[in-house]
mmCIF file of C-alpha atoms in Angstrom:
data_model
loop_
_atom_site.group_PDB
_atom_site.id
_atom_site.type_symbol
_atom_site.label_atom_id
_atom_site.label_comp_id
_atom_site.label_asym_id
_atom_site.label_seq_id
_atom_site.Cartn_x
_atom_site.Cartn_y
_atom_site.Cartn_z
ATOM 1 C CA UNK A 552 125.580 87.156 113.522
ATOM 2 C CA UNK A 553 122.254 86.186 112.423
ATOM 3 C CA UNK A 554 121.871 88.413 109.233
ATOM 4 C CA UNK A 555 117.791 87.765 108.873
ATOM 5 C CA UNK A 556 117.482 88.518 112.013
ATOM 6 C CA UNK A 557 118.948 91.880 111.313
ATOM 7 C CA UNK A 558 117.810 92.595 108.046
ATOM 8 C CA UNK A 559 113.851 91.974 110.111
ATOM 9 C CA UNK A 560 114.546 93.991 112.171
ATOM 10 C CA UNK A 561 115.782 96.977 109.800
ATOM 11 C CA UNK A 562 113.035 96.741 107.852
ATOM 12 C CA UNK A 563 110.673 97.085 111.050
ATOM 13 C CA UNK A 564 112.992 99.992 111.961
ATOM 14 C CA UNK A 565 113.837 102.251 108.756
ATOM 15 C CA UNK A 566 112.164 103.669 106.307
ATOM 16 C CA UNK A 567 111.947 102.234 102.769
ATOM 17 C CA UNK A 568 114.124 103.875 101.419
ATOM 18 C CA UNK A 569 116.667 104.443 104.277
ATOM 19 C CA UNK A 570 116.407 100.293 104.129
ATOM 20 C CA UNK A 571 117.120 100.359 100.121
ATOM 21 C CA UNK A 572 120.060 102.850 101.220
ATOM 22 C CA UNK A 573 121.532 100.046 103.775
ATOM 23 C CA UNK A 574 121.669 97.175 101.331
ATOM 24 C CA UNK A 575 123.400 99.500 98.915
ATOM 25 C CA UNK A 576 125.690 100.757 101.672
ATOM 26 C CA UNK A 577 126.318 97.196 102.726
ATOM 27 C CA UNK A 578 126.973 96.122 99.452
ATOM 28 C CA UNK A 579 129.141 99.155 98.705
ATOM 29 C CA UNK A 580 131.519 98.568 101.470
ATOM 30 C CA UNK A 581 131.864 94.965 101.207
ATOM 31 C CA UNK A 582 133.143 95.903 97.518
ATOM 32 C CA UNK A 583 135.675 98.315 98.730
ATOM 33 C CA UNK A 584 136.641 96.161 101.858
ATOM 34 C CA UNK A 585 137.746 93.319 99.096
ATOM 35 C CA UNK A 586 139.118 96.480 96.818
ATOM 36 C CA UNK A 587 141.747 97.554 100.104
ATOM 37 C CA UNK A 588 142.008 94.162 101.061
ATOM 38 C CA UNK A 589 139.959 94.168 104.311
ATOM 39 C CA UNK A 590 137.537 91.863 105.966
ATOM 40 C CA UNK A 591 134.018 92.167 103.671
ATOM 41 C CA UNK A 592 132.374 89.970 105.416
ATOM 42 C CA UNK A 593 133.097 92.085 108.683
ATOM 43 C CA UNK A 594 132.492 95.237 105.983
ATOM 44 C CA UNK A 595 129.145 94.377 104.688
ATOM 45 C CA UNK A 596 127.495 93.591 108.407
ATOM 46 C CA UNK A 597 128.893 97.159 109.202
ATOM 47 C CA UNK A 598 127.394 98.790 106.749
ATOM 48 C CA UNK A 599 123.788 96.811 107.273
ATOM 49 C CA UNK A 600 124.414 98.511 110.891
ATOM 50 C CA UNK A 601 125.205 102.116 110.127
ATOM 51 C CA UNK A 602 122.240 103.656 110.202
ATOM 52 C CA UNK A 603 120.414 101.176 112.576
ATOM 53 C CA UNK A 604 119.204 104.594 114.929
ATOM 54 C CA UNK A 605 118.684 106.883 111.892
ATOM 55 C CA UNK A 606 114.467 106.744 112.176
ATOM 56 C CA UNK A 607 114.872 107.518 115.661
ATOM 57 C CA UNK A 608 113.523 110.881 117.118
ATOM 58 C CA UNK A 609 116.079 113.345 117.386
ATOM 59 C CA UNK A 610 115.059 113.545 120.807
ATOM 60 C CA UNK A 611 115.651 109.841 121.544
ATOM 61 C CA UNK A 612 118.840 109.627 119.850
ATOM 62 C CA UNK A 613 120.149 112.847 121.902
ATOM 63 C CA UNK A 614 118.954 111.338 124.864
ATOM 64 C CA UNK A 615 120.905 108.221 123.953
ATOM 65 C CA UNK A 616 124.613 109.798 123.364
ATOM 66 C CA UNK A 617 123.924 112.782 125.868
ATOM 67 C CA UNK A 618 123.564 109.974 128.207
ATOM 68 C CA UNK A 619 126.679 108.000 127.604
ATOM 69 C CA UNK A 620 128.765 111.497 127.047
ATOM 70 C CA UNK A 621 129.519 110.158 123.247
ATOM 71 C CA UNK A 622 129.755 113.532 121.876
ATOM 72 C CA UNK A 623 132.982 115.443 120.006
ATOM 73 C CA UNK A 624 132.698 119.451 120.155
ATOM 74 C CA UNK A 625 130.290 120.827 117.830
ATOM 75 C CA UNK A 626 128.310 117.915 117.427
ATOM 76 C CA UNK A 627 125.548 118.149 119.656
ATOM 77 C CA UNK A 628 124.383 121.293 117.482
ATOM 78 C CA UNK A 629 123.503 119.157 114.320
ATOM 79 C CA UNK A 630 120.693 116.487 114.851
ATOM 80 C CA UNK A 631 121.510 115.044 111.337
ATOM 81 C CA UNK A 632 124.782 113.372 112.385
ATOM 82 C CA UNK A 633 122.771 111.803 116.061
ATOM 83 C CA UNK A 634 122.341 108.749 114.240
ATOM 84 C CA UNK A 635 125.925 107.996 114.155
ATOM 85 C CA UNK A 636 126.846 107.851 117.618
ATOM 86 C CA UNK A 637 123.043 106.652 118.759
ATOM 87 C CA UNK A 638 123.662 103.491 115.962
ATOM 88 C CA UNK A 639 126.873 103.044 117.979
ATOM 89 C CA UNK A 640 125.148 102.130 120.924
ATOM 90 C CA UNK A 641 121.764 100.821 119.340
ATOM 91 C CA UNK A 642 124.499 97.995 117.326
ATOM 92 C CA UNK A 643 125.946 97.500 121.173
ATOM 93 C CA UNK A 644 122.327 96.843 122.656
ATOM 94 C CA UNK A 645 120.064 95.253 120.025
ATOM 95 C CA UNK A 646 122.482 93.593 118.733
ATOM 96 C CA UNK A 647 124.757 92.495 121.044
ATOM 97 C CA UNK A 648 127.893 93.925 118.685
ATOM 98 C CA UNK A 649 131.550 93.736 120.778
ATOM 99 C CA UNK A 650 133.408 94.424 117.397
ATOM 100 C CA UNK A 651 135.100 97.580 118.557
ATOM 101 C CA UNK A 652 136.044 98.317 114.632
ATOM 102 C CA UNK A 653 132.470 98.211 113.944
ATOM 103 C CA UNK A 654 131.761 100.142 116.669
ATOM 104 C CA UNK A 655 133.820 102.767 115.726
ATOM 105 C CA UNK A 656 132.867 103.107 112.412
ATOM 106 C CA UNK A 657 129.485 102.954 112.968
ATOM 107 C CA UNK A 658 130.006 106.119 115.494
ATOM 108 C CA UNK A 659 132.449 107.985 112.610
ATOM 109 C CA UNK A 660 130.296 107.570 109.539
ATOM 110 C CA UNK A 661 128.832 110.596 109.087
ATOM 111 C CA UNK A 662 131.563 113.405 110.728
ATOM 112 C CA UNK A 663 134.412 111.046 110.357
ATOM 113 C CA UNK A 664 137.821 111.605 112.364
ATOM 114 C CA UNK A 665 141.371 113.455 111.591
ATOM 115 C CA UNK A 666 142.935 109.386 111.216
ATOM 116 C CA UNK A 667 140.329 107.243 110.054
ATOM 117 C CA UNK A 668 141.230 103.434 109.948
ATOM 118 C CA UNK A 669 140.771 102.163 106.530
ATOM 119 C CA UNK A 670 138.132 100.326 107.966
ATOM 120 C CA UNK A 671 136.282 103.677 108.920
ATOM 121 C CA UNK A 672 137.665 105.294 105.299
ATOM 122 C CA UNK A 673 135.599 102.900 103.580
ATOM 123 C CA UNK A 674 132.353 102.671 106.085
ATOM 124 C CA UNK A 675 132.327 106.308 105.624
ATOM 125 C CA UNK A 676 132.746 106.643 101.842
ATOM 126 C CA UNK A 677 130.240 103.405 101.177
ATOM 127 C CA UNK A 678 127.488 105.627 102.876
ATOM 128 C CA UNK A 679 128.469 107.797 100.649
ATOM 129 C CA UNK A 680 128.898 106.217 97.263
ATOM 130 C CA UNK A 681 126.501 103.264 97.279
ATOM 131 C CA UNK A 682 124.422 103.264 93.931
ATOM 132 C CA UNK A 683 121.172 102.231 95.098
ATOM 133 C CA UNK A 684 119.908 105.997 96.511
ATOM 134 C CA UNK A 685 123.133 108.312 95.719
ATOM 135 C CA UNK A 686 122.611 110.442 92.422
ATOM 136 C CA UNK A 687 125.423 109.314 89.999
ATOM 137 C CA UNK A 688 126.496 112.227 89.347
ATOM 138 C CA UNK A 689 128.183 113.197 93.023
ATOM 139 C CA UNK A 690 129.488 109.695 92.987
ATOM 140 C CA UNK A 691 131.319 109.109 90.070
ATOM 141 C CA UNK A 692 133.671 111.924 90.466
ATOM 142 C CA UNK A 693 134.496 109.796 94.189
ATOM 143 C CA UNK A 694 134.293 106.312 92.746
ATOM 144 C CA UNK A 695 136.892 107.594 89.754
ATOM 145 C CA UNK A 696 139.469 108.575 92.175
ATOM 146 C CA UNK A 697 139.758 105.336 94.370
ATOM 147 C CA UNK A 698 141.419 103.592 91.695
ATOM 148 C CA UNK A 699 144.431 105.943 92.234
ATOM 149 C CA UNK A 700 147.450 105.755 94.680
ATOM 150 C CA UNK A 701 146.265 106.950 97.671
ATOM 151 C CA UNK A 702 142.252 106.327 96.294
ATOM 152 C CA UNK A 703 140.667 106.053 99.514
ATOM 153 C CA UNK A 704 141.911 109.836 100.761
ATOM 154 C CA UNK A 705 141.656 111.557 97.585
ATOM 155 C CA UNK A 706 138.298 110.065 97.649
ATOM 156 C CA UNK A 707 137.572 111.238 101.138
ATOM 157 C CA UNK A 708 138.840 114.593 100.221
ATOM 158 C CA UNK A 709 136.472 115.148 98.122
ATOM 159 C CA UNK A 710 133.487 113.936 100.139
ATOM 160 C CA UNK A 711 134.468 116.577 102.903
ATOM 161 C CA UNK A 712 135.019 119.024 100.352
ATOM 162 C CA UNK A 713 131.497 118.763 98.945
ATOM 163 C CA UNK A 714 130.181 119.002 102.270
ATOM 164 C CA UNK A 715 131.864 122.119 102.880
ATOM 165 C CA UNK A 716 130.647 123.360 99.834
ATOM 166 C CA UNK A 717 126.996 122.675 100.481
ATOM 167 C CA UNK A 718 127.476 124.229 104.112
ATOM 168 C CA UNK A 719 129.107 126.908 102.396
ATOM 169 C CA UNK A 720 126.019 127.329 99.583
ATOM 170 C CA UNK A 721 123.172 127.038 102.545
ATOM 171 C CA UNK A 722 124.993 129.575 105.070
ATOM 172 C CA UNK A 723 124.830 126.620 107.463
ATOM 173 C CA UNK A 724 127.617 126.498 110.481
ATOM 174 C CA UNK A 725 130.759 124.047 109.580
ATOM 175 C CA UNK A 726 132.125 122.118 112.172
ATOM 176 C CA UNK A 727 135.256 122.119 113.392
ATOM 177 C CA UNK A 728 136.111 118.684 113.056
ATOM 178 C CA UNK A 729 135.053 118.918 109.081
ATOM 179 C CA UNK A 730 137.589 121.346 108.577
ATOM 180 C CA UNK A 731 140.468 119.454 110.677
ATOM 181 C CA UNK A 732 139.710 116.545 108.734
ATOM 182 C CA UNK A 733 139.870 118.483 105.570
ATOM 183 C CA UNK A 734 143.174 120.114 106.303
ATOM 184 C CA UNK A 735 144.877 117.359 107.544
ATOM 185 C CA UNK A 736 143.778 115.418 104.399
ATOM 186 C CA UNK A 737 144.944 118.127 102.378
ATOM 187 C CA UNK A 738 148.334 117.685 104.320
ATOM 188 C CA UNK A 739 148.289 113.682 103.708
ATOM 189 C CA UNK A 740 148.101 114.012 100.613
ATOM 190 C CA UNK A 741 150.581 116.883 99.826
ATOM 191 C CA UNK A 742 153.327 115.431 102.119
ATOM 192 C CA UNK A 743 152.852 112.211 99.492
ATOM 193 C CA UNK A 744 153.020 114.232 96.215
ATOM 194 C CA UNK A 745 156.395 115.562 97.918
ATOM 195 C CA UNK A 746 154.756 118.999 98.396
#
């Protein structure tokens, strides 16, 4: 991969600060990809790529996944998580990505999935966690937990718990998939405590 190339072309593509949010997304997940012991090499290009459609019109972008059918239930109601599945295919096309791991956690980083990879775990909580554009204090409450057995779920936990939260607090409509992922974190991570 030609990273200049790339990083060009984000900057042509994204706002300022959505850019300044990539690098510190890229760097993030590079960190916890050598933290888990996964590729950061493959890591840090993923997370230059995961928000490659996120200055798109809405009505591009639902063009885009309406088109390819790349849609879970619920999801075509909420224009702020478009992006994910759009970058999906935008990382396919502009750049000529066949990674299906990047793929995949490009198109997961904002919902997420009941069984993440830990590649996806740590796409997911890097776009969440990255200290560039995140306010400390939501992130060191996550960042403290990954240090722990079983770090990367208790830190998704309580990602998807603050996100219900904030739903919750704006009387805004909770998707389905939020709360499966949720629960069945919940379960994870009970069934290991020997609940």
């Amino acid at each position: 991969m030609d990273y200049t190339a790339i990083v060009d072309w984000l900057k042509d593509n994204l706002s300022v600060e959505r850019f300044e949010h990539t690098l510190g997304t890229a760097e993030c997940a590079e960190e916890l990809a050598e933290r888990f012991g996964l590729d950061a090499e493959k890591a840090y290009l993923c997370g230059l790529l995961h928000d490659c459609a996120k200055c798109f019109p809405n009505d591009d972008l639902k063009s885009m996944i309406c088109d390819c059918g790349f849609l879970c239930e619920g999801e075509i109601e909420n224009p702020k998580t478009y992006h994910a599945p759009a970058g999906a295919i935008l990382a396919k096309k502009e750049f000529d990505m066949c990674d299906e791991e990047i793929l995949s956690a490009i198109r997961w980083h904002t919902l997420g999935k009941v069984d993440m990879t830990d590649f996806e775990k740590i796409i997911f909580l890097a776009d969440k966690i990255e200290t560039k554009t995140r306010p400390a204090e939501l992130i060191l409450p996550i960042r403290a937990v990954l240090n722990e057995e079983n770090g990367l779920d208790k830190a998704l936990l309580i990602c998807y718990g603050n996100t219900i939260k904030s739903l919750v607090d704006r009387n805004l409509k909770i998707c389905k998939v939020t709360i499966d992922i949720y629960n069945e974190l919940l379960k994870k991570l009970d069934l290991k405590r020997g609940k």
